[in-house]
């Protein structure tokens, strides 16, 4: 059997579903193939980051995330302790989802919505788009890139028949052991293996009544060798995920009895638990050498593997999908040029390198809180050790709990489809790269266009998403006529929006700011360029040489 589509997505995890849903939302055709049945037995993630929630706002599915089965009144504290009936070493208080308010920098806030709750929302979103089809229990076999004619890929259907799919583009969203990446022969670089870990999801009603600590979202258990296990509230009620953090030498295999004994050690007393699933997994720090080969692209875990210490893996993958979606849509619609395809790797690969290094740093802080057997001893000597370890974790992990700059502050500093017309300070760029916590809104090209509330109740982010938007700040929309005419001639979708609200004018810094469909700034200046056609060719990927690019020293 043979089928055809514009984009074939291999893998229906969160990244593949977002890519398909966003392509469909843009009016494009997409087939998603997934070897599994779409049911999540054990959630691998549970935090939907603030930038991902901004995308959910764009797609109109925030209410579904907020209505997920996670108990929204459940406290989100991170607690460091020897055992739940032992010593508490420190605590980072965090509000319950129902009590958390959006920060000034965003119309949204992060949400607790584990993958077994989030994936079904994304499935519904993708399936609701007219051009999207989800094919579960279809196993990817091979692909052949035929250049201008696109890609021919083979799948195995549930009944064992071979399905051939012809697509203009193929995107591998098929996980850390990506068969698509392997077929492309693309390698991975980085520190590699960090730890072997085992996750155990168990059910225990009234678990928090079995200990004397105030409830928390994540309990981190500390021994003389640092943090060695965690227990996380999976639904804020009766389901929990216990993670046993091993080393980088061997993957341990536990019997069910051993897992029960470890759980009882963490609680500090015997108790009954129902083990629902066990998942051994390997923690890596790796980034793919390339994100693309010809008409085939990679996104999500297929091109970057990171420690989950920071909640950046899935959220970065969703950023990949949003970045790639508008570029592929532009190519399919005919107005986007070939530089858009090159720009995907140039923009997104540095983001992956940054988040993987940051997340490994968080892991090192966890594992580095070492002490000795006095950690368990009562009395002044033990108190001193516990206070020291508690301070080290409480202070050291603040960068993980408050990492807004990792979620909102990444910038595309070397993109061929951004127009850089101002001098830049390389030292400032490097400092912002290294700072994971302090987000500073900016409209410099490559940055996420900042949020501000408008007088009509909308966020500035609500203006962006479908096509380009030229903001005229304290300038009449008529001043954007030349850019609008150039866009119209090139077939580039562009809207002009006049804004004269003083706080937004001040925030956006320049009189004219051009924002891309993904919500990142493409260009800004105080005057409309003399050659608006050249600007439009650059940002649409049709310029053979980015004339605006030379001013940026990176």
Coordinates of N, CA and C in Angstrom, one line a residue, residues 385-540:
X385 N 26.3 18.6 60.4 CA 26.4 18.0 59.1 C 25.1 18.2 58.3
X386 N 24.0 17.9 58.9 CA 22.7 18.0 58.3 C 22.5 19.5 57.8
X387 N 22.9 20.4 58.6 CA 22.7 21.8 58.2 C 23.5 22.2 57.0
X388 N 24.8 21.7 57.0 CA 25.6 22.0 55.9 C 25.1 21.4 54.6
X389 N 24.7 20.1 54.6 CA 24.2 19.4 53.4 C 22.9 20.1 53.0
X390 N 22.0 20.4 54.0 CA 20.8 21.1 53.6 C 21.0 22.4 52.9
X391 N 21.9 23.2 53.4 CA 22.2 24.5 52.8 C 22.8 24.3 51.4
X392 N 23.6 23.3 51.2 CA 24.2 23.1 49.9 C 23.2 22.8 48.9
X393 N 22.2 21.9 49.3 CA 21.2 21.6 48.3 C 20.2 22.7 48.1
X394 N 19.8 23.3 49.2 CA 18.8 24.4 49.1 C 19.3 25.6 48.2
X395 N 20.6 26.0 48.4 CA 21.1 27.0 47.6 C 21.5 26.6 46.2
X396 N 22.1 25.4 46.2 CA 22.6 24.9 44.9 C 21.6 24.6 43.9
X397 N 20.4 24.1 44.3 CA 19.3 23.7 43.4 C 18.3 24.8 43.1
X398 N 18.6 26.0 43.7 CA 17.7 27.1 43.3 C 17.7 27.4 41.8
X399 N 18.9 27.2 41.2 CA 19.0 27.5 39.8 C 18.1 26.5 39.0
X400 N 17.9 25.3 39.6 CA 17.0 24.3 38.9 C 15.6 24.7 39.0
X401 N 15.2 25.1 40.3 CA 13.8 25.4 40.5 C 13.4 26.8 39.9
X402 N 14.3 27.7 39.7 CA 14.0 29.0 39.2 C 14.8 29.3 37.9
X403 N 14.7 28.4 36.9 CA 15.5 28.5 35.7 C 14.7 29.2 34.6
X404 N 14.1 30.3 34.8 CA 13.3 30.9 33.8 C 14.1 31.3 32.6
X405 N 15.3 31.7 32.8 CA 16.1 32.1 31.6 C 16.4 31.0 30.7
X406 N 16.4 29.7 31.2 CA 16.6 28.6 30.3 C 15.3 28.4 29.5
X407 N 14.2 28.7 30.0 CA 12.9 28.5 29.3 C 12.6 29.6 28.3
X408 N 12.9 30.8 28.8 CA 12.5 32.0 28.0 C 13.6 32.8 27.4
X409 N 14.8 32.6 27.9 CA 15.9 33.5 27.5 C 16.8 33.0 26.4
X410 N 16.5 31.9 25.8 CA 17.4 31.4 24.7 C 17.3 32.4 23.5
X411 N 18.4 32.6 22.9 CA 18.4 33.5 21.7 C 19.1 32.9 20.5
X412 N 18.6 33.1 19.4 CA 19.2 32.6 18.1 C 20.2 33.7 17.7
X413 N 21.5 33.5 17.9 CA 22.5 34.6 17.7 C 23.2 34.5 16.4
X414 N 23.0 33.4 15.6 CA 23.7 33.3 14.4 C 22.8 32.8 13.3
X415 N 21.6 33.2 13.3 CA 20.6 32.7 12.3 C 20.7 33.4 11.0
X416 N 20.7 32.6 9.9 CA 20.7 33.2 8.6 C 19.3 33.9 8.2
X417 N 18.3 33.7 9.1 CA 17.0 34.2 8.8 C 16.6 35.3 9.8
X418 N 17.6 35.8 10.6 CA 17.4 37.0 11.4 C 18.3 38.1 10.8
X419 N 17.8 39.3 10.9 CA 18.6 40.5 10.4 C 19.2 41.2 11.6
X420 N 20.5 41.1 11.8 CA 21.2 41.7 12.9 C 21.8 43.0 12.4
X421 N 21.3 44.2 12.8 CA 21.8 45.4 12.3 C 22.4 46.3 13.3
X422 N 22.6 45.8 14.5 CA 23.2 46.6 15.6 C 24.5 45.9 16.1
X423 N 25.4 46.7 16.6 CA 26.6 46.1 17.2 C 26.2 45.2 18.5
X424 N 26.9 44.1 18.7 CA 26.6 43.2 19.8 C 27.8 43.1 20.6
X425 N 27.6 42.8 21.9 CA 28.7 42.6 22.9 C 28.9 41.1 23.1
X426 N 29.9 40.5 22.6 CA 30.1 39.0 22.7 C 30.1 38.6 24.2
X427 N 30.7 39.4 25.1 CA 30.7 39.1 26.5 C 29.3 39.0 27.1
X428 N 28.4 39.9 26.6 CA 27.1 39.9 27.1 C 26.3 38.6 26.6
X429 N 26.6 38.3 25.4 CA 26.0 37.1 24.8 C 26.4 35.9 25.6
X430 N 27.7 35.8 25.9 CA 28.2 34.7 26.7 C 27.7 34.6 28.1
X431 N 27.5 35.8 28.8 CA 27.0 35.8 30.1 C 25.5 35.4 30.1
X432 N 24.8 35.8 29.1 CA 23.4 35.4 29.1 C 23.3 33.9 28.8
X433 N 24.2 33.3 28.0 CA 24.2 31.9 27.7 C 24.4 31.1 29.0
X434 N 25.3 31.6 29.9 CA 25.7 30.9 31.1 C 24.7 31.1 32.2
X435 N 23.9 32.1 32.2 CA 22.9 32.4 33.3 C 21.6 31.7 33.0
X436 N 21.3 30.8 33.9 CA 20.1 30.0 33.7 C 18.9 30.6 34.4
X437 N 19.1 31.6 35.3 CA 17.9 32.0 36.1 C 17.4 33.4 35.8
X438 N 18.3 34.4 35.5 CA 17.8 35.7 35.4 C 17.4 36.1 34.0
X439 N 16.1 36.0 33.7 CA 15.6 36.3 32.4 C 15.4 37.8 32.2
X440 N 15.9 38.4 31.1 CA 15.8 39.8 30.9 C 15.1 40.0 29.5
X441 N 13.9 40.4 29.5 CA 13.1 40.5 28.2 C 13.9 41.4 27.3
X442 N 13.9 41.1 26.0 CA 14.6 41.9 25.0 C 14.0 41.7 23.6
X443 N 14.1 42.7 22.8 CA 13.7 42.5 21.4 C 14.8 42.5 20.4
X444 N 16.0 42.2 20.9 CA 17.1 42.0 20.0 C 16.8 40.8 19.1
X445 N 17.2 40.9 17.8 CA 16.9 39.8 16.9 C 17.3 38.4 17.4
X446 N 16.5 37.5 17.3 CA 16.7 36.1 17.8 C 16.1 35.8 19.2
X447 N 15.7 36.9 19.9 CA 15.0 36.7 21.2 C 13.6 36.4 21.1
X448 N 13.0 35.8 22.1 CA 11.6 35.6 22.2 C 11.0 37.0 22.4
X449 N 10.0 37.4 21.5 CA 9.4 38.7 21.7 C 8.7 38.8 23.1
X450 N 8.9 39.8 23.8 CA 8.5 39.9 25.2 C 6.9 39.9 25.4
X451 N 6.5 39.5 26.5 CA 5.1 39.6 26.9 C 4.8 40.9 27.6
X452 N 3.7 41.5 27.3 CA 3.2 42.6 28.1 C 1.6 42.6 27.9
X453 N 0.9 42.9 29.0 CA -0.5 43.0 28.9 C -1.0 44.3 28.1
X454 N -1.9 44.1 27.2 CA -2.4 45.2 26.4 C -3.7 45.7 27.0
X455 N -4.1 46.9 26.7 CA -5.3 47.5 27.3 C -6.5 46.7 27.1
X456 N -6.6 46.0 26.0 CA -7.8 45.2 25.7 C -7.8 43.8 26.3
X457 N -6.8 43.6 27.2 CA -6.8 42.3 27.9 C -5.9 41.2 27.3
X458 N -5.5 41.4 26.1 CA -4.6 40.4 25.4 C -3.2 40.6 25.8
X459 N -2.4 39.5 25.7 CA -1.0 39.6 25.8 C -0.4 39.9 24.4
X460 N 0.8 40.6 24.4 CA 1.4 40.8 23.2 C 1.7 39.5 22.5
X461 N 1.9 38.4 23.2 CA 2.2 37.1 22.6 C 1.0 36.6 21.8
X462 N -0.2 37.1 22.1 CA -1.4 36.7 21.4 C -1.5 37.3 20.0
X463 N -0.6 38.2 19.7 CA -0.5 38.8 18.3 C 0.3 37.9 17.4
X464 N 1.1 37.0 17.9 CA 2.0 36.2 17.1 C 1.6 34.8 16.9
X465 N 2.1 34.2 15.8 CA 1.8 32.7 15.7 C 1.6 32.3 14.2
X466 N 0.6 33.0 13.6 CA 0.2 32.6 12.2 C 1.3 33.0 11.2
X467 N 1.6 34.3 11.1 CA 2.6 34.8 10.1 C 3.5 35.8 10.8
X468 N 4.2 36.5 10.0 CA 5.0 37.6 10.6 C 4.2 38.7 11.0
X469 N 4.6 39.5 12.1 CA 3.9 40.6 12.6 C 4.9 41.8 12.7
X470 N 4.6 42.9 12.0 CA 5.4 44.1 12.2 C 4.8 45.0 13.2
X471 N 5.4 45.2 14.3 CA 4.9 46.1 15.4 C 5.4 47.5 15.1
X472 N 4.5 48.4 15.1 CA 4.9 49.8 15.0 C 4.7 50.5 16.3
X473 N 5.7 50.8 17.1 CA 5.6 51.2 18.4 C 5.7 52.8 18.4
X474 N 4.6 53.4 18.9 CA 4.4 54.8 18.8 C 4.7 55.3 17.4
X475 N 4.3 54.5 16.5 CA 4.4 54.9 15.1 C 3.1 54.5 14.4
X476 N 2.6 55.2 13.5 CA 1.3 54.8 12.8 C 1.6 53.6 11.9
X477 N 0.6 52.8 11.8 CA 0.7 51.6 11.0 C 1.1 51.9 9.5
X478 N 0.8 53.1 9.1 CA 1.1 53.5 7.7 C 2.6 53.5 7.4
X479 N 3.4 53.7 8.5 CA 4.8 53.7 8.3 C 5.4 52.3 8.0
X480 N 4.6 51.3 8.2 CA 5.0 50.0 7.8 C 4.6 49.6 6.4
X481 N 4.1 50.5 5.6 CA 3.6 50.2 4.3 C 4.6 49.6 3.4
X482 N 5.8 50.1 3.4 CA 6.9 49.5 2.5 C 7.2 48.1 2.9
X483 N 7.3 47.7 4.1 CA 7.5 46.3 4.5 C 6.3 45.5 4.2
X484 N 5.1 46.0 4.4 CA 3.9 45.2 4.0 C 3.8 45.0 2.5
X485 N 4.2 46.0 1.7 CA 4.2 45.8 0.3 C 5.2 44.8 -0.2
X486 N 6.4 44.8 0.5 CA 7.5 43.9 0.1 C 7.0 42.5 0.5
X487 N 6.4 42.3 1.6 CA 5.9 41.0 2.0 C 4.8 40.5 1.1
X488 N 3.9 41.4 0.7 CA 2.9 41.0 -0.2 C 3.4 40.5 -1.6
X489 N 4.4 41.2 -2.0 CA 5.0 40.9 -3.3 C 5.8 39.5 -3.2
X490 N 6.3 39.2 -2.1 CA 7.1 38.0 -1.9 C 6.1 36.8 -1.4
X491 N 4.9 37.1 -1.2 CA 3.9 36.1 -0.7 C 4.1 35.7 0.7
X492 N 4.8 36.6 1.5 CA 5.0 36.3 2.9 C 3.8 36.8 3.7
X493 N 3.2 35.9 4.6 CA 2.1 36.4 5.4 C 2.6 37.4 6.4
X494 N 2.1 38.6 6.5 CA 2.5 39.6 7.4 C 1.4 40.5 7.8
X495 N 1.2 40.8 9.1 CA 0.3 41.7 9.6 C 1.0 42.9 10.2
X496 N 0.5 44.1 10.1 CA 1.0 45.3 10.7 C 0.2 45.7 11.9
X497 N 0.8 45.9 13.1 CA 0.1 46.2 14.3 C 0.7 47.5 14.9
X498 N -0.1 48.5 15.0 CA 0.4 49.7 15.7 C 0.1 49.6 17.2
X499 N 1.1 49.9 18.0 CA 1.0 49.9 19.5 C 1.5 51.2 20.0
X500 N 0.7 51.9 20.8 CA 1.1 53.1 21.4 C 1.0 53.1 22.9
X501 N 0.9 52.0 23.6 CA 0.8 51.9 25.0 C 2.2 52.1 25.6
X502 N 2.4 53.1 26.4 CA 3.8 53.5 26.8 C 4.6 52.3 27.4
X503 N 4.0 51.4 28.2 CA 4.8 50.4 28.9 C 5.3 49.4 27.8
X504 N 4.5 49.2 26.8 CA 4.9 48.3 25.7 C 6.0 48.9 24.8
X505 N 5.8 50.2 24.5 CA 6.8 50.9 23.7 C 8.1 50.9 24.4
X506 N 8.1 51.1 25.7 CA 9.4 51.1 26.5 C 10.0 49.7 26.5
X507 N 9.2 48.6 26.6 CA 9.7 47.3 26.7 C 10.3 46.8 25.4
X508 N 9.6 47.2 24.3 CA 10.1 46.8 22.9 C 11.2 47.6 22.4
X509 N 11.6 48.7 23.0 CA 12.9 49.4 22.8 C 13.0 50.2 21.5
X510 N 12.6 49.6 20.4 CA 12.7 50.2 19.0 C 11.3 50.6 18.5
X511 N 11.3 51.4 17.5 CA 10.0 51.9 16.9 C 9.4 50.8 16.0
X512 N 10.2 49.9 15.5 CA 9.7 48.9 14.6 C 10.4 47.5 15.0
X513 N 9.5 46.5 15.2 CA 10.0 45.2 15.6 C 9.2 44.2 14.8
X514 N 10.0 43.4 14.0 CA 9.4 42.3 13.2 C 9.5 41.0 13.9
X515 N 8.4 40.4 14.1 CA 8.3 39.1 14.9 C 7.9 38.0 13.9
X516 N 8.6 36.9 14.1 CA 8.4 35.7 13.2 C 7.2 34.9 13.6
X517 N 6.8 33.9 12.8 CA 5.6 33.1 13.2 C 5.9 32.3 14.5
X518 N 7.1 32.0 14.9 CA 7.4 31.3 16.1 C 7.4 32.2 17.3
X519 N 7.3 33.5 17.2 CA 7.3 34.4 18.3 C 8.7 35.0 18.6
X520 N 9.7 34.7 17.8 CA 11.0 35.3 18.0 C 11.2 36.5 17.1
X521 N 12.0 37.4 17.5 CA 12.2 38.7 16.8 C 13.1 38.4 15.6
X522 N 12.7 38.8 14.4 CA 13.5 38.7 13.2 C 14.4 39.9 12.9
X523 N 13.9 41.1 13.3 CA 14.6 42.3 13.0 C 13.9 43.4 13.8
X524 N 14.7 44.5 14.1 CA 14.2 45.7 14.8 C 15.0 46.9 14.4
X525 N 14.4 48.0 14.4 CA 15.2 49.3 14.1 C 14.2 50.5 14.4
X526 N 14.8 51.6 14.4 CA 14.0 52.8 14.6 C 13.5 53.4 13.3
X527 N 14.0 52.9 12.2 CA 13.5 53.4 10.9 C 13.3 52.2 10.0
X528 N 12.3 52.3 9.1 CA 12.0 51.3 8.1 C 13.2 51.2 7.1
X529 N 13.7 50.1 6.8 CA 14.9 50.0 5.9 C 14.6 50.5 4.5
X530 N 15.6 51.1 3.9 CA 15.4 51.6 2.5 C 15.1 50.5 1.6
X531 N 15.6 49.3 1.8 CA 15.3 48.2 0.9 C 14.5 47.1 1.7
X532 N 13.2 47.3 1.8 CA 12.4 46.4 2.5 C 12.3 45.1 1.9
X533 N 12.5 45.0 0.5 CA 12.5 43.7 -0.2 C 13.7 42.8 0.3
X534 N 14.9 43.5 0.5 CA 16.0 42.7 1.0 C 15.8 42.1 2.4
X535 N 15.2 42.9 3.2 CA 14.8 42.5 4.6 C 13.9 41.3 4.5
X536 N 12.9 41.4 3.6 CA 11.9 40.3 3.5 C 12.5 39.0 3.0
X537 N 13.4 39.2 2.0 CA 14.1 38.0 1.5 C 14.9 37.3 2.6
X538 N 15.6 38.1 3.4 CA 16.4 37.5 4.5 C 15.6 36.7 5.5
X539 N 14.5 37.3 6.0 CA 13.8 36.7 7.1 C 12.9 35.5 6.5
X540 N 12.6 35.5 5.2 CA 11.9 34.4 4.6 C 12.8 33.3 4.1

